[in-house]
Tab-separated table of C-alpha atoms and ligand atoms in Angstrom:
chain	number	residue	atom	x	y	z
A	1	UNK	CA	231.526	38.358	-37.767
A	2	UNK	CA	230.738	36.289	-40.765
A	3	UNK	CA	229.425	38.144	-43.555
A	4	UNK	CA	227.806	36.513	-46.759
A	5	UNK	CA	228.525	37.694	-50.229
A	6	UNK	CA	225.271	39.121	-51.785
A	7	UNK	CA	223.892	36.596	-54.171
A	8	UNK	CA	223.964	37.721	-57.660
A	9	UNK	CA	221.025	36.765	-59.617
A	10	UNK	CA	222.113	38.274	-62.979
A	11	UNK	CA	224.005	35.406	-64.698
A	12	UNK	CA	226.133	37.624	-66.969
A	13	UNK	CA	227.277	39.714	-63.921
A	14	UNK	CA	227.869	36.460	-62.044
A	15	UNK	CA	230.040	35.191	-64.754
A	16	UNK	CA	231.969	38.387	-65.133
A	17	UNK	CA	232.359	39.285	-61.444
A	18	UNK	CA	235.193	36.669	-61.016
A	19	UNK	CA	236.821	37.227	-64.524
A	20	UNK	CA	240.206	38.719	-63.475
A	21	UNK	CA	241.933	38.575	-66.888
A	22	UNK	CA	241.738	37.721	-70.615
A	23	UNK	CA	242.580	34.255	-69.603
A	24	UNK	CA	239.439	33.801	-67.404
A	25	UNK	CA	237.337	35.290	-70.236
A	26	UNK	CA	238.753	32.815	-72.704
A	27	UNK	CA	237.842	29.941	-70.375
A	28	UNK	CA	234.320	31.143	-69.847
A	29	UNK	CA	233.939	31.679	-73.645
A	30	UNK	CA	235.179	28.150	-74.168
A	31	UNK	CA	232.585	26.811	-71.791
A	32	UNK	CA	229.700	28.697	-73.258
A	33	UNK	CA	230.492	28.416	-77.035
A	34	UNK	CA	230.140	25.379	-79.147
A	35	UNK	CA	233.664	23.665	-79.667
A	36	UNK	CA	233.862	24.645	-83.451
A	37	UNK	CA	232.889	28.278	-82.824
A	38	UNK	CA	235.306	28.607	-79.908
A	39	UNK	CA	238.210	26.963	-82.006
A	40	UNK	CA	237.343	29.402	-85.015
A	41	UNK	CA	238.104	32.208	-82.686
A	42	UNK	CA	241.014	30.638	-80.571
A	43	UNK	CA	242.798	28.838	-83.196
A	44	UNK	CA	245.844	29.633	-85.536
A	45	UNK	CA	247.669	28.185	-88.531
A	46	UNK	CA	249.087	24.767	-88.726
A	47	UNK	CA	251.230	23.953	-85.578
A	48	UNK	CA	250.130	27.195	-83.917
A	49	UNK	CA	253.754	28.062	-83.340
A	50	UNK	CA	253.312	31.761	-84.164
A	51	UNK	CA	250.032	31.932	-82.282
A	52	UNK	CA	251.956	30.855	-79.032
A	53	UNK	CA	254.999	33.041	-79.936
A	54	UNK	CA	252.845	36.160	-80.081
A	55	UNK	CA	252.046	35.880	-76.287
A	56	UNK	CA	255.150	34.068	-75.143
A	57	UNK	CA	257.348	37.045	-76.639
A	58	UNK	CA	255.481	39.377	-74.402
A	59	UNK	CA	256.147	37.179	-71.353
A	60	UNK	CA	259.918	37.122	-72.071
A	61	UNK	CA	260.166	40.970	-71.939
A	62	UNK	CA	260.505	42.299	-68.515
A	63	UNK	CA	260.658	45.693	-66.898
A	64	UNK	CA	263.314	47.784	-65.496
A	65	UNK	CA	261.170	49.838	-63.167
A	66	UNK	CA	262.199	53.144	-61.698
A	67	UNK	CA	260.881	54.182	-58.156
A	68	UNK	CA	260.187	57.275	-56.122
A	69	UNK	CA	259.236	59.251	-59.190
A	70	UNK	CA	256.036	60.786	-57.982
A	71	UNK	CA	253.358	58.942	-60.042
A	72	UNK	CA	250.302	60.142	-58.083
A	73	UNK	CA	248.220	60.804	-61.076
A	74	UNK	CA	248.846	58.505	-64.070
A	75	UNK	CA	247.361	59.499	-67.414
A	76	UNK	CA	247.451	56.640	-70.002
A	77	UNK	CA	245.867	58.770	-72.672
A	78	UNK	CA	247.603	59.302	-75.980
A	79	UNK	CA	246.942	60.176	-79.574
A	80	UNK	CA	247.093	57.995	-82.737
A	81	UNK	CA	246.895	59.428	-86.191
A	82	UNK	CA	246.298	62.828	-84.567
A	83	UNK	CA	243.162	61.789	-82.634
A	84	UNK	CA	242.809	60.943	-78.810
A	85	UNK	CA	242.829	57.467	-77.246
A	86	UNK	CA	241.933	56.861	-73.721
A	87	UNK	CA	244.681	54.333	-73.483
A	88	UNK	CA	247.034	53.030	-76.286
A	89	UNK	CA	244.615	50.303	-77.814
A	90	UNK	CA	242.605	49.989	-80.992
A	91	UNK	CA	240.121	47.059	-81.331
A	92	UNK	CA	241.391	44.978	-84.144
A	93	UNK	CA	238.925	43.859	-86.889
A	94	UNK	CA	237.347	40.346	-86.630
A	95	UNK	CA	235.211	38.714	-89.218
A	96	UNK	CA	232.055	36.913	-88.359
A	97	UNK	CA	231.892	38.564	-84.887
A	98	UNK	CA	228.226	37.677	-84.617
A	99	UNK	CA	229.227	33.885	-84.145
A	100	UNK	CA	229.895	34.732	-80.547
A	101	UNK	CA	226.969	37.065	-79.807
A	102	UNK	CA	223.857	38.167	-81.878
A	103	UNK	CA	224.828	41.862	-81.573
A	104	UNK	CA	228.387	41.162	-82.748
A	105	UNK	CA	230.093	44.130	-84.132
A	106	UNK	CA	227.557	46.458	-82.589
A	107	UNK	CA	228.157	45.387	-79.132
A	108	UNK	CA	231.942	45.767	-79.688
A	109	UNK	CA	231.653	49.214	-81.509
A	110	UNK	CA	229.477	50.541	-78.446
A	111	UNK	CA	231.869	49.292	-75.930
A	112	UNK	CA	234.813	50.821	-77.719
A	113	UNK	CA	233.000	54.204	-78.037
A	114	UNK	CA	232.162	54.043	-74.185
A	115	UNK	CA	235.918	53.321	-73.545
A	116	UNK	CA	237.186	55.995	-75.795
A	117	UNK	CA	239.044	53.678	-78.130
A	118	UNK	CA	238.772	53.237	-81.975
A	119	UNK	CA	236.748	50.218	-83.350
A	120	UNK	CA	237.844	48.520	-86.548
A	121	UNK	CA	235.061	46.976	-88.692
A	122	UNK	CA	236.232	44.147	-90.694
A	123	UNK	CA	235.327	43.824	-94.352
A	124	UNK	CA	233.986	40.450	-93.554
A	125	UNK	CA	231.837	41.940	-90.628
A	126	UNK	CA	228.520	40.578	-89.911
A	127	UNK	CA	227.009	43.892	-89.191
A	128	UNK	CA	227.344	46.447	-92.024
A	129	UNK	CA	229.247	49.640	-92.190
A	130	UNK	CA	225.980	51.767	-91.884
A	131	UNK	CA	224.646	49.756	-89.061
A	132	UNK	CA	227.896	50.158	-86.943
A	133	UNK	CA	228.032	53.942	-87.740
A	134	UNK	CA	224.559	54.195	-86.398
A	135	UNK	CA	225.258	52.759	-83.089
A	136	UNK	CA	228.689	54.601	-82.366
A	137	UNK	CA	229.671	58.335	-81.949
A	138	UNK	CA	233.231	57.193	-81.291
A	139	UNK	CA	236.283	56.762	-83.622
A	140	UNK	CA	235.589	54.118	-86.286
A	141	UNK	CA	238.107	52.399	-88.738
A	142	UNK	CA	237.236	50.279	-91.616
A	143	UNK	CA	239.416	47.388	-92.519
A	144	UNK	CA	239.590	46.334	-96.166
A	145	UNK	CA	240.570	43.191	-98.057
A	146	UNK	CA	241.041	43.741	-101.682
A	147	UNK	CA	238.530	41.695	-103.667
A	148	UNK	CA	239.392	40.724	-107.214
A	149	UNK	CA	236.375	43.124	-108.015
A	150	UNK	CA	238.039	46.490	-107.427
A	151	UNK	CA	234.650	48.138	-108.128
A	152	UNK	CA	233.315	46.407	-105.093
A	153	UNK	CA	236.246	47.639	-102.914
A	154	UNK	CA	235.837	51.191	-104.145
A	155	UNK	CA	232.124	51.036	-103.454
A	156	UNK	CA	232.753	49.809	-99.852
A	157	UNK	CA	235.425	52.379	-99.156
A	158	UNK	CA	233.217	55.202	-100.406
A	159	UNK	CA	230.389	53.825	-98.176
A	160	UNK	CA	232.798	53.846	-95.132
A	161	UNK	CA	233.814	57.510	-95.804
A	162	UNK	CA	230.140	58.455	-96.238
A	163	UNK	CA	229.437	56.744	-93.001
A	164	UNK	CA	232.061	58.803	-91.110
A	165	UNK	CA	234.813	56.013	-90.757
A	166	UNK	CA	238.142	58.008	-90.435
A	167	UNK	CA	240.754	55.378	-91.204
A	168	UNK	CA	241.354	52.781	-93.689
A	169	UNK	CA	243.284	49.557	-92.648
A	170	UNK	CA	244.468	47.641	-95.575
A	171	UNK	CA	245.217	43.905	-94.512
A	172	UNK	CA	247.965	42.543	-96.463
A	173	UNK	CA	248.784	39.242	-94.804
A	174	UNK	CA	245.876	37.302	-96.322
A	175	UNK	CA	246.913	36.929	-99.996
A	176	UNK	CA	245.637	33.280	-99.517
A	177	UNK	CA	244.019	31.917	-96.336
A	178	UNK	CA	246.457	30.303	-93.683
A	179	UNK	CA	245.554	26.784	-92.932
A	180	UNK	CA	243.700	26.719	-89.522
A	181	UNK	CA	243.707	23.090	-88.905
A	182	UNK	CA	241.192	23.308	-86.086
A	183	UNK	CA	238.556	24.557	-88.611
A	184	UNK	CA	239.533	21.867	-91.085
A	185	UNK	CA	239.068	19.176	-88.462
A	186	UNK	CA	235.637	20.540	-87.381
A	187	UNK	CA	234.393	20.862	-91.001
A	188	UNK	CA	233.751	24.554	-89.780
A	189	UNK	CA	231.864	26.569	-92.368
A	190	UNK	CA	230.533	30.044	-92.126
A	191	UNK	CA	227.778	30.081	-91.115
A	192	UNK	CA	228.060	26.862	-89.268
A	193	UNK	CA	226.053	23.853	-90.845
A	194	UNK	CA	224.051	21.586	-88.885
A	195	UNK	CA	225.755	18.117	-88.875
A	196	UNK	CA	225.667	15.636	-86.208
A	197	UNK	CA	228.556	17.142	-84.397
A	198	UNK	CA	226.894	20.563	-84.377
A	199	UNK	CA	223.661	18.992	-83.063
A	200	UNK	CA	225.457	17.430	-80.179
A	201	UNK	CA	227.391	20.601	-79.444
A	202	UNK	CA	224.133	22.803	-79.724
A	203	UNK	CA	222.546	20.586	-77.073
A	204	UNK	CA	225.639	20.954	-74.774
A	205	UNK	CA	225.634	24.680	-75.318
A	206	UNK	CA	221.967	25.430	-75.146
A	207	UNK	CA	222.152	29.405	-74.476
A	208	UNK	CA	224.479	29.954	-77.514
A	209	UNK	CA	222.101	27.621	-79.619
A	210	UNK	CA	218.990	29.275	-78.493
A	211	UNK	CA	220.371	32.923	-79.250
A	212	UNK	CA	221.906	31.580	-82.683
A	213	UNK	CA	218.562	30.058	-83.798
A	214	UNK	CA	216.496	32.983	-82.677
A	215	UNK	CA	218.825	35.776	-84.381
A	216	UNK	CA	218.515	36.739	-87.880
A	217	UNK	CA	220.784	34.750	-90.278
A	218	UNK	CA	224.609	35.587	-90.054
A	219	UNK	CA	225.997	37.061	-93.229
A	220	UNK	CA	228.845	38.985	-94.498
A	221	UNK	CA	226.863	42.248	-94.042
A	222	UNK	CA	228.856	44.642	-96.075
A	223	UNK	CA	228.438	42.515	-99.393
A	224	UNK	CA	224.722	41.290	-98.972
A	225	UNK	CA	223.139	41.167	-102.433
A	226	UNK	CA	226.529	41.333	-104.223
A	227	UNK	CA	227.751	38.616	-106.626
A	228	UNK	CA	230.715	37.641	-104.523
A	229	UNK	CA	228.534	35.902	-102.050
A	230	UNK	CA	227.496	37.143	-98.620
A	231	UNK	CA	228.005	34.020	-96.718
A	232	UNK	CA	224.260	32.893	-96.860
A	233	UNK	CA	225.313	29.599	-98.313
A	234	UNK	CA	227.711	27.716	-96.108
A	235	UNK	CA	231.396	28.014	-97.148
A	236	UNK	CA	234.531	27.370	-95.621
A	237	UNK	CA	236.505	30.862	-94.990
A	238	UNK	CA	239.369	29.392	-96.964
A	239	UNK	CA	237.295	28.699	-100.017
A	240	UNK	CA	235.761	32.201	-99.834
A	241	UNK	CA	239.058	33.992	-99.297
A	242	UNK	CA	240.907	32.085	-101.965
A	243	UNK	CA	238.377	32.657	-104.655
A	244	UNK	CA	237.258	36.233	-103.697
A	245	UNK	CA	240.662	38.117	-102.589
A	246	UNK	CA	243.017	39.292	-105.067
A	247	UNK	CA	246.407	37.531	-104.551
A	248	UNK	CA	248.139	39.730	-107.245
A	249	UNK	CA	247.912	42.815	-104.856
A	250	UNK	CA	251.133	44.633	-104.639
A	251	UNK	CA	252.755	47.800	-103.503
A	252	UNK	CA	251.602	49.651	-106.879
A	253	UNK	CA	248.172	49.152	-105.631
A	254	UNK	CA	248.669	51.539	-102.671
A	255	UNK	CA	248.480	54.437	-105.269
A	256	UNK	CA	245.008	53.203	-106.388
A	257	UNK	CA	243.966	53.062	-102.736
A	258	UNK	CA	245.225	56.609	-101.988
A	259	UNK	CA	243.084	57.793	-104.898
A	260	UNK	CA	240.028	55.834	-103.471
A	261	UNK	CA	240.375	57.052	-99.892
A	262	UNK	CA	241.167	60.604	-98.672
A	263	UNK	CA	241.753	59.823	-94.996
A	264	UNK	CA	244.762	58.106	-93.173
A	265	UNK	CA	245.793	54.540	-94.274
A	266	UNK	CA	247.125	51.851	-92.094
A	267	UNK	CA	248.791	48.758	-93.660
A	268	UNK	CA	247.983	45.890	-91.246
A	269	UNK	CA	250.275	42.745	-91.619
A	270	UNK	CA	253.808	44.138	-91.788
A	271	UNK	CA	256.232	41.397	-90.778
A	272	UNK	CA	259.661	42.748	-91.629
A	273	UNK	CA	261.803	45.781	-91.199
A	274	UNK	CA	262.236	45.832	-95.067
A	275	UNK	CA	258.413	46.043	-95.625
A	276	UNK	CA	258.171	48.691	-92.908
A	277	UNK	CA	260.719	50.729	-94.929
A	278	UNK	CA	258.543	50.120	-98.213
A	279	UNK	CA	255.456	51.304	-96.293
A	280	UNK	CA	257.248	54.382	-95.256
A	281	UNK	CA	258.311	55.001	-98.863
A	282	UNK	CA	254.672	54.762	-100.209
A	283	UNK	CA	253.758	57.298	-97.519
A	284	UNK	CA	251.042	55.486	-95.433
A	285	UNK	CA	250.325	57.170	-92.098
A	286	UNK	CA	250.723	53.867	-89.884
A	287	UNK	CA	251.546	50.280	-90.031
A	288	UNK	CA	250.314	47.432	-87.982
A	289	UNK	CA	253.021	44.909	-87.298
A	290	UNK	CA	250.961	41.850	-87.294
A	291	UNK	CA	250.736	38.206	-88.361
A	292	UNK	CA	246.965	38.153	-88.162
A	293	UNK	CA	246.906	36.783	-84.539
A	294	UNK	CA	248.999	33.646	-85.735
A	295	UNK	CA	246.247	32.588	-88.292
A	296	UNK	CA	248.110	32.985	-91.561
A	297	UNK	CA	251.792	32.024	-91.906
A	298	UNK	CA	252.946	29.798	-89.158
A	299	UNK	CA	256.528	30.634	-88.364
A	300	UNK	CA	256.119	34.402	-88.835
A	301	UNK	CA	257.796	36.571	-86.190
A	302	UNK	CA	255.938	37.778	-83.132
A	303	UNK	CA	254.850	41.475	-83.666
A	304	UNK	CA	256.365	42.635	-80.322
A	305	UNK	CA	259.786	41.514	-81.353
A	306	UNK	CA	259.589	43.567	-84.534
A	307	UNK	CA	258.631	46.927	-82.723
A	308	UNK	CA	262.093	48.033	-81.574
A	309	UNK	CA	263.916	47.488	-84.873
A	310	UNK	CA	261.113	48.883	-86.898
A	311	UNK	CA	260.911	51.875	-84.715
A	312	UNK	CA	264.626	52.336	-85.151
A	313	UNK	CA	264.219	52.251	-89.014
A	314	UNK	CA	261.061	54.136	-89.697
A	315	UNK	CA	259.771	55.424	-86.247
A	316	UNK	CA	260.112	58.957	-87.346
A	317	UNK	CA	258.148	58.469	-90.524
A	318	UNK	CA	255.129	56.757	-89.663
A	319	UNK	CA	253.192	55.439	-86.608
A	320	UNK	CA	253.577	51.881	-85.290
A	321	UNK	CA	250.942	49.790	-83.996
A	322	UNK	CA	251.779	46.335	-82.421
A	323	UNK	CA	248.986	43.832	-83.183
A	324	UNK	CA	248.955	40.210	-81.727
A	325	UNK	CA	249.185	38.381	-78.366
A	326	UNK	CA	248.053	41.332	-76.304
A	327	UNK	CA	246.409	39.756	-73.249
A	328	UNK	CA	247.383	42.205	-70.498
A	329	UNK	CA	247.637	46.079	-70.130
A	330	UNK	CA	251.306	45.279	-69.250
A	331	UNK	CA	251.759	44.127	-72.802
A	332	UNK	CA	250.747	47.447	-74.179
A	333	UNK	CA	253.178	49.309	-71.742
A	334	UNK	CA	255.865	47.137	-73.035
A	335	UNK	CA	255.069	47.574	-76.847
A	336	UNK	CA	254.639	51.482	-76.307
A	337	UNK	CA	257.963	51.672	-74.327
A	338	UNK	CA	259.769	49.875	-77.229
A	339	UNK	CA	258.331	52.402	-79.939
A	340	UNK	CA	254.856	51.570	-80.784
A	341	UNK	CA	252.176	54.127	-80.663
A	342	UNK	CA	249.545	51.707	-79.556
A	343	UNK	CA	248.407	48.088	-79.757
A	344	UNK	CA	245.762	46.333	-81.416
A	345	UNK	CA	244.019	43.336	-79.927
A	346	UNK	CA	241.435	40.872	-81.371
A	347	UNK	CA	240.823	37.821	-79.408
A	348	UNK	CA	240.806	39.779	-76.034
A	349	UNK	CA	237.433	41.421	-77.050
A	350	UNK	CA	236.270	38.209	-79.037
A	351	UNK	CA	236.672	36.007	-75.936
A	352	UNK	CA	234.972	38.793	-73.896
A	353	UNK	CA	232.056	38.897	-76.270
A	354	UNK	CA	231.602	35.062	-75.998
A	355	UNK	CA	231.900	35.171	-72.346
A	356	UNK	CA	229.439	38.019	-71.522
A	357	UNK	CA	228.111	39.722	-74.671
A	358	UNK	CA	228.526	43.575	-74.710
A	359	UNK	CA	229.003	43.735	-70.928
A	360	UNK	CA	231.908	41.227	-71.334
A	361	UNK	CA	233.588	43.696	-73.703
A	362	UNK	CA	233.166	46.567	-71.406
A	363	UNK	CA	234.600	44.377	-68.766
A	364	UNK	CA	237.742	43.614	-70.595
A	365	UNK	CA	238.302	47.081	-71.618
A	366	UNK	CA	238.166	48.113	-68.057
A	367	UNK	CA	240.604	45.345	-67.096
A	368	UNK	CA	243.089	46.469	-69.754
A	369	UNK	CA	242.618	50.255	-68.838
A	370	UNK	CA	243.265	49.427	-65.255
A	371	UNK	CA	246.153	47.214	-66.099
A	372	UNK	CA	247.958	49.995	-68.053
A	373	UNK	CA	247.450	52.512	-65.343
A	374	UNK	CA	248.632	50.118	-62.655
A	375	UNK	CA	251.663	49.107	-64.643
A	376	UNK	CA	252.747	52.664	-65.591
A	377	UNK	CA	252.625	53.527	-61.935
A	378	UNK	CA	254.723	50.536	-60.954
A	379	UNK	CA	257.394	51.156	-63.599
A	380	UNK	CA	257.492	54.649	-62.412
A	381	UNK	CA	255.811	56.865	-65.209
A	382	UNK	CA	252.886	59.353	-65.077
A	383	UNK	CA	252.341	59.804	-68.782
A	384	UNK	CA	252.637	57.774	-72.039
A	385	UNK	CA	255.305	60.088	-73.376
A	386	UNK	CA	257.750	59.012	-70.574
A	387	UNK	CA	257.379	55.425	-71.742
A	388	UNK	CA	260.933	54.747	-73.216
A	389	UNK	CA	262.920	51.565	-74.258
A	390	UNK	CA	265.253	51.795	-71.042
A	391	UNK	CA	261.978	50.664	-68.908
A	392	UNK	CA	261.903	47.347	-70.503
A	393	UNK	CA	264.343	44.275	-70.135
A	394	UNK	CA	264.646	42.489	-73.405
A	395	UNK	CA	265.530	38.713	-73.241
A	396	UNK	CA	269.025	39.559	-74.508
A	397	UNK	CA	269.464	42.572	-72.141
A	398	UNK	CA	268.442	41.988	-68.471
B	1	FMN	C1	238.206	35.101	-84.990
B	1	FMN	C2	239.163	36.209	-85.758
B	1	FMN	C3	238.816	36.793	-86.807
B	1	FMN	C4	239.537	37.807	-87.609
B	1	FMN	N1	239.137	38.291	-88.658
B	1	FMN	C5	239.964	39.364	-89.208
B	1	FMN	C6	239.635	40.088	-90.293
B	1	FMN	O1	238.298	39.794	-90.821
B	1	FMN	N2	240.184	41.004	-90.788
B	1	FMN	C7	241.608	41.289	-90.303
B	1	FMN	O2	242.131	42.112	-90.926
B	1	FMN	N3	242.025	40.686	-89.181
B	1	FMN	C8	241.192	39.653	-88.567
B	1	FMN	N4	241.695	38.931	-87.422
B	1	FMN	C9	242.966	39.287	-87.076
B	1	FMN	C10	242.837	40.403	-85.937
B	1	FMN	O3	242.422	41.586	-86.626
B	1	FMN	C11	244.011	40.681	-85.247
B	1	FMN	O4	245.243	40.836	-86.185
B	1	FMN	C12	244.502	39.473	-84.235
B	1	FMN	O5	243.382	38.961	-83.710
B	1	FMN	C13	245.637	40.004	-83.313
B	1	FMN	O6	245.937	38.925	-82.541
B	1	FMN	P1	245.280	38.655	-81.113
B	1	FMN	O7	243.886	37.983	-81.276
B	1	FMN	O8	246.307	37.945	-80.403
B	1	FMN	O9	244.940	40.071	-80.396
B	1	FMN	C14	240.778	38.112	-86.984
B	1	FMN	C15	241.235	37.326	-85.837
B	1	FMN	C16	240.425	36.513	-85.169
B	1	FMN	C17	240.900	35.955	-83.849
């Protein structure tokens, strides 16, 4: 008997129903968002060699599965910095999140809370520390860039502590802005300015344009009213970062930060074993191996390739997060098997937000959660603590 599929009238549900993975969500976001906006999210620095390497390096790692191990009940939960995670993932900070959806950071923070995962708010967020804290009862981390004006940093960090953010993430790979050539070619500014290209793009993407025009203006919500500029006047991100962030930041400043923040500190942007050792020496609780999703130094190593050597060197002194290129739950299983405590992902939830708003983020987190459970079962483990290096096949070791 021929049965017809029920017709889905809700357009978001219709879009998401067939989105099987992050790649599908990326394709939907590409269709829905103006080209300049999509390329701001999708693009990387220069030739995008590192951007591609981040994902390809995961693909080059295989599994060495075990069978008949009684994995009836898989439990992907773990802890990170002493607190629970429903599976080993933290939502990475992304600047200017409202460019994809008017709710922006609020939508992502709510979805992370529902999924039992920490959400990291960017210093360059377009919803403020207080607004995000008001909508989430979950774990919140605050990502901090160091402005030349240290008073401003101290004030933001204090606001984050007061609002209940538990962990401070110091991003150290952005002393100057990487050259994201897609943004240069589009003349992309934050917020987008209305040139002839934007007008054409806007007409071709009416639903994005309609919500962008109706929503309150997008600003760097954490610095509204400050002298450093809150993004109300269109500026390229490169100009903003190169004039506002302090390139003289060094390991000595970690003392200052320790004095300003009493909770755990994560250094995000470690790209070598030597720097991982220095991070252990200064005593931070965790590091995120990261090249900013391939948006900064083109030619930087893929984070997944650093996990095993860094775990060998300092795995007993701090926790390791692998950030960059995560597109599947199996990527998370590989990173944890090699010695990471968890992964961070940025574009996975940003594409999902562009594809289906807050429901899109729920959708991608459900996919990743299910992926992790299924992969664990198929490699033959029931708990995260059983994920060990002998379960993965590195390119050099089949
Ligand atoms: C559009 C976009 C904006 C980002 N903004 C920030 C930011 O404000 N602060 C930060 O530390 N990292 C930022 N990142 C980097 C992410 O936190 C993360 O390191 C990166 O996305 C990981 O790579 P993935 O996208 O392959 O998961 C951004 C990444 C993207 C894609």
